[in-house]
């Protein structure tokens, strides 16, 4: 297993991604900014830190299936992206790992639901809770403009699932790569 990969998302007046929309979905939002970078920026309006580490809710079979269909980040055609930071409630974190897995996949079908949107939508999950950050998870999605409606459908399905009853803070940041 590779070592954890620390990532900082920084918003400000410069960066390779232009922020087209910054929306509060649940709980407090984030300050306005015009650009986003996946590196620290001097004078950033806000910074969110996370780490890519080992999978926590996926089975070996799910990981194998995902590896066969999931696209990587940085594809030239994927000029649209979204950063979705979320924080889950204490009720979520008070459950044991197997109880969270039951809500995540057995009841909400998070992985199974997401599979039908692959490989058009690439994603990478960053864990932030153990870093003392204001969000527990930072999920970065990339997709081509023609797949934006599919991405909207994916978000709608996930937000309608039982898992989302545990989300107490969520922000949606839509960006477009600057060429």
XYZ file of C-alpha atoms in Angstrom:
179
model
C 0.000 0.000 0.000
C 1.424 3.431 -0.922
C 2.040 5.941 1.875
C -0.737 8.435 2.672
C -0.926 11.348 0.245
C -1.582 14.713 1.930
C -3.534 17.229 -0.178
C -4.453 20.861 0.453
C -7.298 22.483 -1.460
C -6.835 26.263 -1.376
C -9.241 28.876 -2.707
C -8.268 32.410 -3.598
C -7.730 34.720 -6.559
C -5.361 32.394 -8.467
C -5.198 28.711 -9.342
C -5.736 26.324 -12.259
C -9.453 25.839 -11.568
C -12.019 28.650 -11.919
C -14.800 28.429 -9.324
C -18.111 28.620 -11.175
C -20.338 27.921 -8.170
C -19.800 27.632 -4.429
C -23.011 26.457 -2.743
C -23.925 25.691 0.848
C -25.903 22.429 0.826
C -26.158 21.855 4.596
C -24.732 23.764 7.543
C -22.352 26.712 7.157
C -20.827 27.461 3.765
C -17.338 28.674 2.859
C -16.114 32.197 2.017
C -16.336 33.255 -1.614
C -13.343 32.823 -3.899
C -12.725 32.801 -7.645
C -10.115 30.059 -8.061
C -9.102 26.711 -6.575
C -5.772 24.906 -6.433
C -4.672 21.530 -5.053
C -1.731 23.147 -3.319
C -1.376 25.759 -0.635
C -1.737 29.343 -1.882
C -0.427 32.421 -0.082
C -3.349 34.608 0.985
C -5.958 31.901 0.351
C -9.579 32.647 1.321
C -9.758 29.148 2.774
C -7.793 25.908 2.911
C -9.078 22.382 3.364
C -6.619 19.601 4.122
C -7.127 15.900 3.660
C -5.183 12.727 3.131
C -5.654 9.914 0.644
C -5.114 6.693 2.565
C -6.346 3.102 2.705
C -9.965 2.276 1.757
C -12.195 2.007 4.816
C -15.656 0.898 3.657
C -14.890 -1.202 0.553
C -14.641 -4.969 0.337
C -11.891 -6.703 -1.641
C -14.402 -7.594 -4.372
C -15.608 -3.975 -4.613
C -12.026 -2.698 -4.815
C -11.264 -5.138 -7.628
C -14.371 -4.070 -9.562
C -13.586 -0.377 -9.017
C -10.000 -0.849 -10.219
C -11.324 -2.331 -13.462
C -13.629 0.564 -14.346
C -12.535 3.690 -12.507
C -10.754 6.360 -14.531
C -7.805 8.283 -13.180
C -7.722 11.984 -12.433
C -6.156 14.501 -14.801
C -7.708 13.271 -18.047
C -7.447 16.022 -20.709
C -11.184 15.875 -21.494
C -12.179 16.210 -17.812
C -12.264 20.008 -17.689
C -15.092 20.099 -15.124
C -14.684 19.156 -11.490
C -16.341 19.421 -8.105
C -15.023 19.448 -4.577
C -17.618 18.215 -2.082
C -16.532 18.608 1.554
C -18.868 16.957 4.073
C -19.036 16.496 7.820
C -21.085 13.711 9.313
C -22.898 13.802 12.640
C -21.757 12.373 15.947
C -24.471 9.731 15.488
C -22.503 8.486 12.467
C -19.188 8.425 14.286
C -20.654 6.761 17.380
C -21.508 3.668 15.308
C -19.021 0.815 14.974
C -17.266 0.370 11.615
C -19.553 -2.511 10.589
C -22.645 -0.430 11.421
C -21.374 2.471 9.283
C -20.613 0.013 6.453
C -24.196 -1.303 6.700
C -25.594 2.218 6.261
C -23.011 3.127 3.597
C -23.474 0.134 1.305
C -26.137 -2.310 2.509
C -28.824 0.364 2.940
C -27.578 3.276 0.816
C -25.818 1.345 -1.973
C -23.145 4.071 -2.146
C -20.591 2.010 -4.098
C -23.103 0.119 -6.241
C -24.916 3.349 -7.081
C -21.683 5.106 -8.037
C -20.489 2.261 -10.297
C -22.948 3.119 -13.064
C -21.305 6.560 -13.422
C -17.820 5.129 -13.976
C -15.572 5.697 -15.856
C -17.161 9.001 -16.976
C -16.795 10.474 -13.495
C -13.438 10.039 -11.770
C -13.129 10.620 -8.044
C -10.699 10.620 -5.152
C -11.610 10.647 -1.470
C -9.560 12.591 1.073
C -10.002 11.882 4.785
C -9.863 14.982 6.991
C -11.518 14.137 10.313
C -8.347 12.918 12.024
C -6.509 16.078 10.923
C -8.839 18.299 12.972
C -10.314 19.856 9.841
C -13.857 21.319 9.696
C -14.980 18.521 7.346
C -14.617 14.747 7.662
C -14.307 13.980 3.942
C -13.244 15.961 0.885
C -14.264 14.242 -2.334
C -12.812 15.492 -5.603
C -14.644 14.568 -8.811
C -13.529 15.195 -12.407
C -15.602 14.789 -15.569
C -15.982 16.047 -19.128
C -18.603 18.775 -19.742
C -20.899 16.294 -21.502
C -21.074 14.246 -18.274
C -22.191 17.099 -16.013
C -25.844 15.952 -16.066
C -24.734 12.452 -15.032
C -22.748 13.980 -12.178
C -25.862 15.896 -11.074
C -27.806 12.610 -11.144
C -25.131 10.901 -9.040
C -25.273 13.662 -6.421
C -29.066 13.510 -6.357
C -29.065 9.759 -5.783
C -26.438 9.921 -3.050
C -28.170 12.800 -1.275
C -31.464 10.888 -1.307
C -29.898 7.860 0.401
C -30.159 6.914 4.097
C -26.438 7.695 4.499
C -27.090 11.395 3.852
C -29.316 11.678 6.932
C -25.989 11.649 8.827
C -24.538 14.616 6.882
C -24.679 17.794 8.948
C -22.465 20.002 6.787
C -21.916 19.918 3.031
C -20.611 22.430 0.515
C -20.563 21.980 -3.257
C -17.778 23.717 -5.183
C -18.073 23.448 -8.991
C -14.982 24.367 -10.991
C -13.724 24.425 -14.574
C -10.079 23.987 -15.546
C -8.433 27.074 -16.980
C -6.471 26.352 -20.155
